[in-house]
PDB file of N, CA and C in Angstrom:
ATOM      1  N   MET A  48      14.147  10.891   3.730  1.00 82.00           N
ATOM      2  CA  MET A  48      12.746  10.523   3.217  1.00 82.00           C
ATOM      3  C   MET A  48      11.666   9.707   4.253  1.00 82.00           C
ATOM      4  N   THR A  49      10.298  10.897   4.681  1.00 89.00           N
ATOM      5  CA  THR A  49       9.860   9.750   4.901  1.00 89.00           C
ATOM      6  C   THR A  49       8.554   9.904   4.308  1.00 89.00           C
ATOM      7  N   ILE A  50       8.085   8.623   4.568  1.00 92.00           N
ATOM      8  CA  ILE A  50       5.924   8.201   3.605  1.00 92.00           C
ATOM      9  C   ILE A  50       5.304   8.470   5.358  1.00 92.00           C
ATOM     10  N   GLU A  51       4.014   8.827   5.028  1.00 93.00           N
ATOM     11  CA  GLU A  51       3.457   8.650   6.498  1.00 93.00           C
ATOM     12  C   GLU A  51       1.743   8.708   5.563  1.00 93.00           C
ATOM     13  N   ASN A  52       0.959   7.431   6.105  1.00 94.00           N
ATOM     14  CA  ASN A  52      -0.641   7.306   5.630  1.00 94.00           C
ATOM     15  C   ASN A  52      -0.526   7.109   4.502  1.00 94.00           C
ATOM     16  N   PRO A  53       0.166   5.715   3.931  1.00 94.00           N
ATOM     17  CA  PRO A  53       0.273   5.686   2.174  1.00 94.00           C
ATOM     18  C   PRO A  53      -1.189   5.319   1.776  1.00 94.00           C
ATOM     19  N   GLU A  54      -2.010   5.967   1.082  1.00 95.00           N
ATOM     20  CA  GLU A  54      -3.296   5.767   0.390  1.00 95.00           C
ATOM     21  C   GLU A  54      -3.117   5.074  -0.629  1.00 95.00           C
ATOM     22  N   ILE A  55      -3.839   4.070  -1.017  1.00 94.00           N
ATOM     23  CA  ILE A  55      -4.047   3.189  -2.429  1.00 94.00           C
ATOM     24  C   ILE A  55      -5.846   3.604  -2.722  1.00 94.00           C
ATOM     25  N   THR A  56      -5.696   3.893  -3.868  1.00 96.00           N
ATOM     26  CA  THR A  56      -7.091   3.911  -4.496  1.00 96.00           C
ATOM     27  C   THR A  56      -7.522   3.318  -5.410  1.00 96.00           C
ATOM     28  N   VAL A  57      -8.749   2.306  -5.054  1.00 95.00           N
ATOM     29  CA  VAL A  57      -9.216   1.177  -6.190  1.00 95.00           C
ATOM     30  C   VAL A  57     -10.529   1.700  -6.691  1.00 95.00           C
ATOM     31  N   ASN A  58     -10.624   2.235  -8.101  1.00 96.00           N
ATOM     32  CA  ASN A  58     -11.996   2.490  -8.334  1.00 96.00           C
ATOM     33  C   ASN A  58     -12.933   3.226  -7.601  1.00 96.00           C
ATOM     34  N   GLY A  59     -12.084   4.490  -7.006  1.00 96.00           N
ATOM     35  CA  GLY A  59     -12.566   5.173  -6.053  1.00 96.00           C
ATOM     36  C   GLY A  59     -13.249   5.035  -4.235  1.00 96.00           C
ATOM     37  N   GLU A  60     -11.981   3.467  -3.551  1.00 96.00           N
ATOM     38  CA  GLU A  60     -12.618   2.644  -3.085  1.00 96.00           C
ATOM     39  C   GLU A  60     -11.121   3.476  -2.067  1.00 96.00           C
ATOM     40  N   LYS A  61     -11.025   4.101  -1.122  1.00 95.00           N
ATOM     41  CA  LYS A  61      -9.692   4.047  -0.737  1.00 95.00           C
ATOM     42  C   LYS A  61      -9.532   3.543   0.515  1.00 95.00           C
ATOM     43  N   LEU A  62      -8.130   2.624   0.538  1.00 94.00           N
ATOM     44  CA  LEU A  62      -7.417   2.050   1.566  1.00 94.00           C
ATOM     45  C   LEU A  62      -6.335   2.943   2.404  1.00 94.00           C
ATOM     46  N   VAL A  63      -6.258   3.272   3.315  1.00 94.00           N
ATOM     47  CA  VAL A  63      -5.273   4.277   4.519  1.00 94.00           C
ATOM     48  C   VAL A  63      -4.619   3.082   5.131  1.00 94.00           C
ATOM     49  N   ILE A  64      -2.968   2.875   4.736  1.00 95.00           N
ATOM     50  CA  ILE A  64      -2.223   2.107   5.760  1.00 95.00           C
ATOM     51  C   ILE A  64      -1.652   2.847   6.828  1.00 95.00           C
ATOM     52  N   PRO A  65      -2.249   2.783   8.385  1.00 95.00           N
ATOM     53  CA  PRO A  65      -1.436   3.576   9.122  1.00 95.00           C
ATOM     54  C   PRO A  65      -0.173   3.290   9.163  1.00 95.00           C
ATOM     55  N   VAL A  66       0.697   3.612   9.115  1.00 95.00           N
ATOM     56  CA  VAL A  66       2.581   3.460   9.159  1.00 95.00           C
ATOM     57  C   VAL A  66       3.488   4.443   8.295  1.00 95.00           C
ATOM     58  N   LYS A  67       4.503   4.509   9.291  1.00 95.00           N
ATOM     59  CA  LYS A  67       5.274   5.247   9.106  1.00 95.00           C
ATOM     60  C   LYS A  67       6.648   4.906   7.923  1.00 95.00           C
ATOM     61  N   MET A  68       6.822   5.319   6.704  1.00 95.00           N
ATOM     62  CA  MET A  68       8.159   4.485   6.494  1.00 95.00           C
ATOM     63  C   MET A  68       9.521   5.407   6.065  1.00 95.00           C
ATOM     64  N   GLU A  69      10.339   4.787   6.125  1.00 93.00           N
ATOM     65  CA  GLU A  69      11.781   5.310   5.596  1.00 93.00           C
ATOM     66  C   GLU A  69      12.206   5.674   4.558  1.00 93.00           C
ATOM     67  N   SER A  70      13.191   5.475   3.851  1.00 91.00           N
ATOM     68  CA  SER A  70      13.721   5.487   2.696  1.00 91.00           C
ATOM     69  C   SER A  70      13.950   3.773   2.884  1.00 91.00           C
ATOM     70  N   GLY A  71      13.728   3.023   1.667  1.00 94.00           N
ATOM     71  CA  GLY A  71      14.613   1.757   1.819  1.00 94.00           C
ATOM     72  C   GLY A  71      13.421   0.694   2.288  1.00 94.00           C
ATOM     73  N   MET A  72      12.451   1.076   2.823  1.00 96.00           N
ATOM     74  CA  MET A  72      11.656   0.305   3.630  1.00 96.00           C
ATOM     75  C   MET A  72      10.105  -0.012   2.358  1.00 96.00           C
ATOM     76  N   PHE A  73       9.804  -1.302   2.830  1.00 96.00           N
ATOM     77  CA  PHE A  73       8.578  -1.569   1.952  1.00 96.00           C
ATOM     78  C   PHE A  73       7.006  -2.268   2.788  1.00 96.00           C
ATOM     79  N   LEU A  74       6.127  -2.194   1.982  1.00 96.00           N
ATOM     80  CA  LEU A  74       5.252  -2.824   2.320  1.00 96.00           C
ATOM     81  C   LEU A  74       4.751  -4.192   1.828  1.00 96.00           C
ATOM     82  N   GLU A  75       4.096  -5.241   2.293  1.00 95.00           N
ATOM     83  CA  GLU A  75       3.479  -5.900   1.864  1.00 95.00           C
ATOM     84  C   GLU A  75       2.350  -6.821   2.194  1.00 95.00           C
ATOM     85  N   LEU A  76       1.199  -6.309   1.368  1.00 93.00           N
ATOM     86  CA  LEU A  76       0.015  -6.222   1.471  1.00 93.00           C
ATOM     87  C   LEU A  76      -0.763  -7.466   1.108  1.00 93.00           C
ATOM     88  N   LEU A  77      -1.402  -8.218   1.668  1.00 92.00           N
ATOM     89  CA  LEU A  77      -1.756  -9.451   1.093  1.00 92.00           C
ATOM     90  C   LEU A  77      -3.212  -9.826   1.616  1.00 92.00           C
ATOM     91  N   SER A  78      -3.676  -9.000   2.804  1.00 91.00           N
ATOM     92  CA  SER A  78      -5.068  -9.147   3.561  1.00 91.00           C
ATOM     93  C   SER A  78      -5.007  -8.523   4.464  1.00 91.00           C
ATOM     94  N   PRO A  79      -6.230  -7.840   5.022  1.00 92.00           N
ATOM     95  CA  PRO A  79      -6.381  -6.733   6.096  1.00 92.00           C
ATOM     96  C   PRO A  79      -5.559  -7.714   7.082  1.00 92.00           C
ATOM     97  N   THR A  80      -5.506  -8.992   7.636  1.00 93.00           N
ATOM     98  CA  THR A  80      -4.706  -9.440   8.212  1.00 93.00           C
ATOM     99  C   THR A  80      -3.438  -9.813   8.571  1.00 93.00           C
ATOM    100  N   ASP A  81      -2.501  -9.165   6.765  1.00 95.00           N
ATOM    101  CA  ASP A  81      -1.983  -9.652   6.717  1.00 95.00           C
ATOM    102  C   ASP A  81      -0.453  -9.059   5.803  1.00 95.00           C
ATOM    103  N   CYS A  82      -0.448  -7.545   6.883  1.00 96.00           N
ATOM    104  CA  CYS A  82       0.380  -6.456   6.167  1.00 96.00           C
ATOM    105  C   CYS A  82       1.646  -6.381   6.913  1.00 96.00           C
ATOM    106  N   LYS A  83       2.652  -6.837   6.292  1.00 97.00           N
ATOM    107  CA  LYS A  83       4.327  -6.132   6.932  1.00 97.00           C
ATOM    108  C   LYS A  83       4.918  -5.109   6.286  1.00 97.00           C
ATOM    109  N   LEU A  84       5.296  -4.361   7.109  1.00 98.00           N
ATOM    110  CA  LEU A  84       6.317  -3.209   7.063  1.00 98.00           C
ATOM    111  C   LEU A  84       7.849  -4.039   6.991  1.00 98.00           C
ATOM    112  N   TYR A  85       8.656  -4.326   6.265  1.00 98.00           N
ATOM    113  CA  TYR A  85      10.262  -4.504   6.278  1.00 98.00           C
ATOM    114  C   TYR A  85      11.074  -3.520   6.312  1.00 98.00           C
ATOM    115  N   GLY A  86      12.539  -3.786   6.632  1.00 97.00           N
ATOM    116  CA  GLY A  86      13.465  -2.310   6.397  1.00 97.00           C
ATOM    117  C   GLY A  86      14.235  -2.729   5.118  1.00 97.00           C
ATOM    118  N   SER A  87      14.784  -2.069   4.629  1.00 95.00           N
ATOM    119  CA  SER A  87      15.813  -1.465   3.371  1.00 95.00           C
ATOM    120  C   SER A  87      16.614  -3.536   3.407  1.00 95.00           C
ATOM    121  N   LYS A  88      17.144  -3.889   4.763  1.00 97.00           N
ATOM    122  CA  LYS A  88      17.593  -5.388   4.511  1.00 97.00           C
ATOM    123  C   LYS A  88      16.913  -6.304   4.574  1.00 97.00           C
ATOM    124  N   GLY A  89      15.375  -5.990   4.549  1.00 97.00           N
ATOM    125  CA  GLY A  89      14.388  -7.122   4.489  1.00 97.00           C
ATOM    126  C   GLY A  89      13.582  -7.875   5.857  1.00 97.00           C
ATOM    127  N   GLU A  90      14.075  -6.905   6.897  1.00 98.00           N
ATOM    128  CA  GLU A  90      13.895  -7.922   8.392  1.00 98.00           C
ATOM    129  C   GLU A  90      12.671  -7.328   8.560  1.00 98.00           C
ATOM    130  N   LEU A  91      11.261  -8.109   9.171  1.00 98.00           N
ATOM    131  CA  LEU A  91      10.366  -7.435   9.406  1.00 98.00           C
ATOM    132  C   LEU A  91      10.076  -6.193  10.606  1.00 98.00           C
ATOM    133  N   LEU A  92       9.576  -5.280  10.327  1.00 98.00           N
ATOM    134  CA  LEU A  92       9.708  -4.231  11.365  1.00 98.00           C
ATOM    135  C   LEU A  92       8.684  -4.072  12.195  1.00 98.00           C
ATOM    136  N   GLN A  93       7.132  -4.637  11.181  1.00 97.00           N
ATOM    137  CA  GLN A  93       5.954  -4.637  12.068  1.00 97.00           C
ATOM    138  C   GLN A  93       5.296  -4.990  11.007  1.00 97.00           C
ATOM    139  N   GLU A  94       4.264  -5.730  12.249  1.00 97.00           N
ATOM    140  CA  GLU A  94       2.404  -6.268  11.379  1.00 97.00           C
ATOM    141  C   GLU A  94       1.663  -5.352  11.737  1.00 97.00           C
ATOM    142  N   ILE A  95       0.878  -5.036  10.393  1.00 96.00           N
ATOM    143  CA  ILE A  95       0.048  -3.850  10.297  1.00 96.00           C
ATOM    144  C   ILE A  95      -1.394  -4.940  10.508  1.00 96.00           C
ATOM    145  N   ARG A  96      -2.094  -4.118  11.023  1.00 93.00           N
ATOM    146  CA  ARG A  96      -3.911  -4.980  10.612  1.00 93.00           C
ATOM    147  C   ARG A  96      -4.492  -3.831  10.384  1.00 93.00           C
ATOM    148  N   LEU A  97      -5.336  -3.941   9.356  1.00 93.00           N
ATOM    149  CA  LEU A  97      -5.968  -2.804   9.080  1.00 93.00           C
ATOM    150  C   LEU A  97      -7.456  -2.742   9.336  1.00 93.00           C
ATOM    151  N   GLU A  98      -7.967  -1.847   9.320  1.00 88.00           N
ATOM    152  CA  GLU A  98      -9.761  -1.461   9.545  1.00 88.00           C
ATOM    153  C   GLU A  98     -10.807  -1.820   8.779  1.00 88.00           C
ATOM    154  N   LYS A  99      -9.998  -1.766   7.589  1.00 90.00           N
ATOM    155  CA  LYS A  99     -10.922  -1.834   6.222  1.00 90.00           C
ATOM    156  C   LYS A  99     -10.332  -2.897   5.534  1.00 90.00           C
ATOM    157  N   LYS A 100     -11.374  -3.325   3.956  1.00 91.00           N
ATOM    158  CA  LYS A 100     -11.139  -4.411   3.587  1.00 91.00           C
ATOM    159  C   LYS A 100     -10.133  -3.783   2.452  1.00 91.00           C
ATOM    160  N   ILE A 101      -9.705  -5.072   1.496  1.00 90.00           N
ATOM    161  CA  ILE A 101      -8.650  -4.454   0.392  1.00 90.00           C
ATOM    162  C   ILE A 101      -9.588  -3.906  -1.037  1.00 90.00           C
ATOM    163  N   PRO A 102      -9.383  -3.061  -1.622  1.00 91.00           N
ATOM    164  CA  PRO A 102     -10.512  -2.895  -2.551  1.00 91.00           C
ATOM    165  C   PRO A 102     -10.163  -3.763  -3.516  1.00 91.00           C
ATOM    166  N   LEU A 103     -11.576  -4.466  -4.470  1.00 88.00           N
ATOM    167  CA  LEU A 103     -11.497  -4.978  -5.233  1.00 88.00           C
ATOM    168  C   LEU A 103     -11.211  -4.634  -6.849  1.00 88.00           C
ATOM    169  N   PHE A 104     -10.818  -5.783  -7.697  1.00 89.00           N
ATOM    170  CA  PHE A 104     -10.666  -5.210  -8.919  1.00 89.00           C
ATOM    171  C   PHE A 104     -12.246  -5.683  -9.551  1.00 89.00           C
ATOM    172  N   LEU A 105     -12.313  -4.489 -10.743  1.00 88.00           N
ATOM    173  CA  LEU A 105     -13.853  -5.010 -11.055  1.00 88.00           C
ATOM    174  C   LEU A 105     -12.942  -5.790 -12.715  1.00 88.00           C
ATOM    175  N   GLN A 106     -14.447  -6.573 -13.136  1.00 85.00           N
ATOM    176  CA  GLN A 106     -14.029  -6.606 -14.849  1.00 85.00           C
ATOM    177  C   GLN A 106     -13.770  -5.505 -15.319  1.00 85.00           C
ATOM    178  N   GLY A 107     -12.592  -5.412 -16.479  1.00 85.00           N
ATOM    179  CA  GLY A 107     -12.726  -4.563 -17.491  1.00 85.00           C
ATOM    180  C   GLY A 107     -11.268  -3.252 -17.327  1.00 85.00           C
ATOM    181  N   ASP A 108     -11.144  -2.559 -17.470  1.00 90.00           N
ATOM    182  CA  ASP A 108     -10.158  -1.122 -16.492  1.00 90.00           C
ATOM    183  C   ASP A 108     -10.442  -0.843 -15.384  1.00 90.00           C
ATOM    184  N   ASN A 109      -9.366  -0.759 -14.833  1.00 92.00           N
ATOM    185  CA  ASN A 109      -9.567  -0.708 -13.085  1.00 92.00           C
ATOM    186  C   ASN A 109      -8.834   0.603 -13.163  1.00 92.00           C
ATOM    187  N   LYS A 110      -9.022   1.780 -12.335  1.00 96.00           N
ATOM    188  CA  LYS A 110      -8.244   3.109 -11.921  1.00 96.00           C
ATOM    189  C   LYS A 110      -7.767   2.660 -10.818  1.00 96.00           C
ATOM    190  N   ILE A 111      -6.497   2.667 -10.821  1.00 95.00           N
ATOM    191  CA  ILE A 111      -5.626   2.616  -9.146  1.00 95.00           C
ATOM    192  C   ILE A 111      -4.678   3.558  -9.439  1.00 95.00           C
ATOM    193  N   SER A 112      -4.659   4.841  -7.900  1.00 95.00           N
ATOM    194  CA  SER A 112      -3.791   5.499  -7.639  1.00 95.00           C
ATOM    195  C   SER A 112      -3.770   5.735  -5.947  1.00 95.00           C
ATOM    196  N   PHE A 113      -2.314   6.197  -6.212  1.00 94.00           N
ATOM    197  CA  PHE A 113      -1.455   6.283  -4.874  1.00 94.00           C
ATOM    198  C   PHE A 113      -1.340   7.854  -4.395  1.00 94.00           C
ATOM    199  N   SER A 114      -1.556   7.876  -3.248  1.00 93.00           N
ATOM    200  CA  SER A 114      -1.016   9.260  -2.184  1.00 93.00           C
ATOM    201  C   SER A 114      -0.743   8.747  -0.931  1.00 93.00           C
ATOM    202  N   CYS A 115      -0.142   9.989  -0.355  1.00 92.00           N
ATOM    203  CA  CYS A 115       0.735   9.758   0.947  1.00 92.00           C
ATOM    204  C   CYS A 115       0.925  11.260   1.699  1.00 92.00           C
ATOM    205  N   THR A 116       1.553  11.277   2.673  1.00 89.00           N
ATOM    206  CA  THR A 116       2.033  12.412   3.094  1.00 89.00           C
ATOM    207  C   THR A 116       3.643  11.925   3.261  1.00 89.00           C
ATOM    208  N   GLY A 117       4.225  13.201   3.330  1.00 85.00           N
ATOM    209  CA  GLY A 117       5.639  12.745   3.720  1.00 85.00           C
ATOM    210  C   GLY A 117       6.836  14.018   4.109  1.00 85.00           C
ATOM    211  N   THR A 118       7.648  14.004   3.924  1.00 81.00           N
ATOM    212  CA  THR A 118       8.754  14.952   4.301  1.00 81.00           C
ATOM    213  C   THR A 118       8.584  16.013   3.939  1.00 81.00           C
ATOM    214  N   LYS A 119       7.989  17.231   4.254  1.00 82.00           N
ATOM    215  CA  LYS A 119       7.970  18.453   3.523  1.00 82.00           C
ATOM    216  C   LYS A 119       9.735  19.064   2.131  1.00 82.00           C
ATOM    217  N   ASP A 120       9.157  19.684   1.292  1.00 83.00           N
ATOM    218  CA  ASP A 120      10.180  20.587   0.891  1.00 83.00           C
ATOM    219  C   ASP A 120      10.984  19.543   0.098  1.00 83.00           C
ATOM    220  N   VAL A 121      10.352  17.889  -0.201  1.00 81.00           N
ATOM    221  CA  VAL A 121      11.073  16.595  -1.299  1.00 81.00           C
ATOM    222  C   VAL A 121       9.936  16.315  -1.545  1.00 81.00           C
ATOM    223  N   ASN A 122      10.615  16.065  -3.374  1.00 84.00           N
ATOM    224  CA  ASN A 122       9.501  15.164  -3.472  1.00 84.00           C
ATOM    225  C   ASN A 122       9.555  13.539  -4.014  1.00 84.00           C
ATOM    226  N   ILE A 123       8.241  13.137  -2.784  1.00 84.00           N
ATOM    227  CA  ILE A 123       8.462  12.097  -2.419  1.00 84.00           C
ATOM    228  C   ILE A 123       8.354  10.869  -3.900  1.00 84.00           C
ATOM    229  N   ARG A 124       9.038   9.821  -3.813  1.00 85.00           N
ATOM    230  CA  ARG A 124       9.051   8.780  -5.116  1.00 85.00           C
ATOM    231  C   ARG A 124       8.635   7.755  -3.701  1.00 85.00           C
ATOM    232  N   ALA A 125       7.902   6.580  -5.063  1.00 88.00           N
ATOM    233  CA  ALA A 125       7.440   5.400  -4.318  1.00 88.00           C
ATOM    234  C   ALA A 125       7.332   4.686  -5.413  1.00 88.00           C
ATOM    235  N   GLN A 126       7.500   3.465  -5.509  1.00 90.00           N
ATOM    236  CA  GLN A 126       7.393   2.311  -6.890  1.00 90.00           C
ATOM    237  C   GLN A 126       6.321   1.631  -5.853  1.00 90.00           C
ATOM    238  N   ILE A 127       5.279   1.289  -6.676  1.00 91.00           N
ATOM    239  CA  ILE A 127       4.233   0.498  -6.140  1.00 91.00           C
ATOM    240  C   ILE A 127       3.677  -0.969  -7.167  1.00 91.00           C
ATOM    241  N   THR A 128       3.726  -1.649  -6.713  1.00 91.00           N
ATOM    242  CA  THR A 128       3.612  -3.184  -7.916  1.00 91.00           C
ATOM    243  C   THR A 128       2.385  -3.760  -7.050  1.00 91.00           C
ATOM    244  N   VAL A 129       1.676  -3.858  -7.957  1.00 89.00           N
ATOM    245  CA  VAL A 129       0.042  -4.133  -7.440  1.00 89.00           C
ATOM    246  C   VAL A 129      -0.223  -5.787  -8.517  1.00 89.00           C
ATOM    247  N   ILE A 130      -0.582  -6.507  -7.531  1.00 86.00           N
ATOM    248  CA  ILE A 130      -0.643  -8.242  -8.152  1.00 86.00           C
ATOM    249  C   ILE A 130      -1.809  -8.364  -7.956  1.00 86.00           C
ATOM    250  N   GLY A 131      -2.759  -9.186  -8.945  1.00 82.00           N
ATOM    251  CA  GLY A 131      -4.019  -9.783  -7.941  1.00 82.00           C
ATOM    252  C   GLY A 131      -4.039 -10.887  -8.499  1.00 82.00           C
ATOM    253  N   HIS A 132      -4.977 -11.700  -6.995  1.00 78.00           N
ATOM    254  CA  HIS A 132      -5.389 -13.114  -7.202  1.00 78.00           C
ATOM    255  C   HIS A 132      -6.426 -13.222  -6.813  1.00 78.00           C
ATOM    256  N   GLY A 133      -6.241 -15.002  -7.145  1.00 77.00           N
ATOM    257  CA  GLY A 133      -7.873 -14.813  -6.757  1.00 77.00           C
ATOM    258  C   GLY A 133      -8.850 -15.902  -7.919  1.00 77.00           C
ATOM    259  N   LYS A 134      -9.633 -15.854  -7.763  1.00 77.00           N
ATOM    260  CA  LYS A 134     -10.446 -16.642  -8.824  1.00 77.00           C
ATOM    261  C   LYS A 134     -10.081 -15.336 -10.343  1.00 77.00           C
ATOM    262  N   PRO A 135     -10.249 -15.831 -11.542  1.00 75.00           N
ATOM    263  CA  PRO A 135     -10.078 -15.102 -12.760  1.00 75.00           C
ATOM    264  C   PRO A 135     -11.450 -13.992 -12.774  1.00 75.00           C
ATOM    265  N   ILE A 136     -11.650 -13.053 -13.164  1.00 71.00           N
ATOM    266  CA  ILE A 136     -12.924 -12.159 -13.371  1.00 71.00           C
ATOM    267  C   ILE A 136     -13.275 -12.402 -14.814  1.00 71.00           C
ATOM    268  N   GLU A 137     -14.393 -12.956 -15.027  1.00 69.00           N
ATOM    269  CA  GLU A 137     -15.480 -13.186 -16.284  1.00 69.00           C
ATOM    270  C   GLU A 137     -15.807 -11.950 -16.499  1.00 69.00           C
TER     271      GLU A 137
END
């Protein structure tokens, strides 16, 4: 199974990550200049530099969605973990 160009949307603001991922791989996205692709055994495979900033959370409820393209005729699944950091939103 392959996932290509995963897209995260936060409150209508889209961020596309230009990467191709095979089953078991994972991304760690900390900033536009700190995005890394790891293999299923935790080995660093690629460092990715993003063209856009990461969408910000707003005070109150936030709508987050995920989409991607991938292997045809396969029900694509992905596990997404979102962790906010920085100053608390007041």
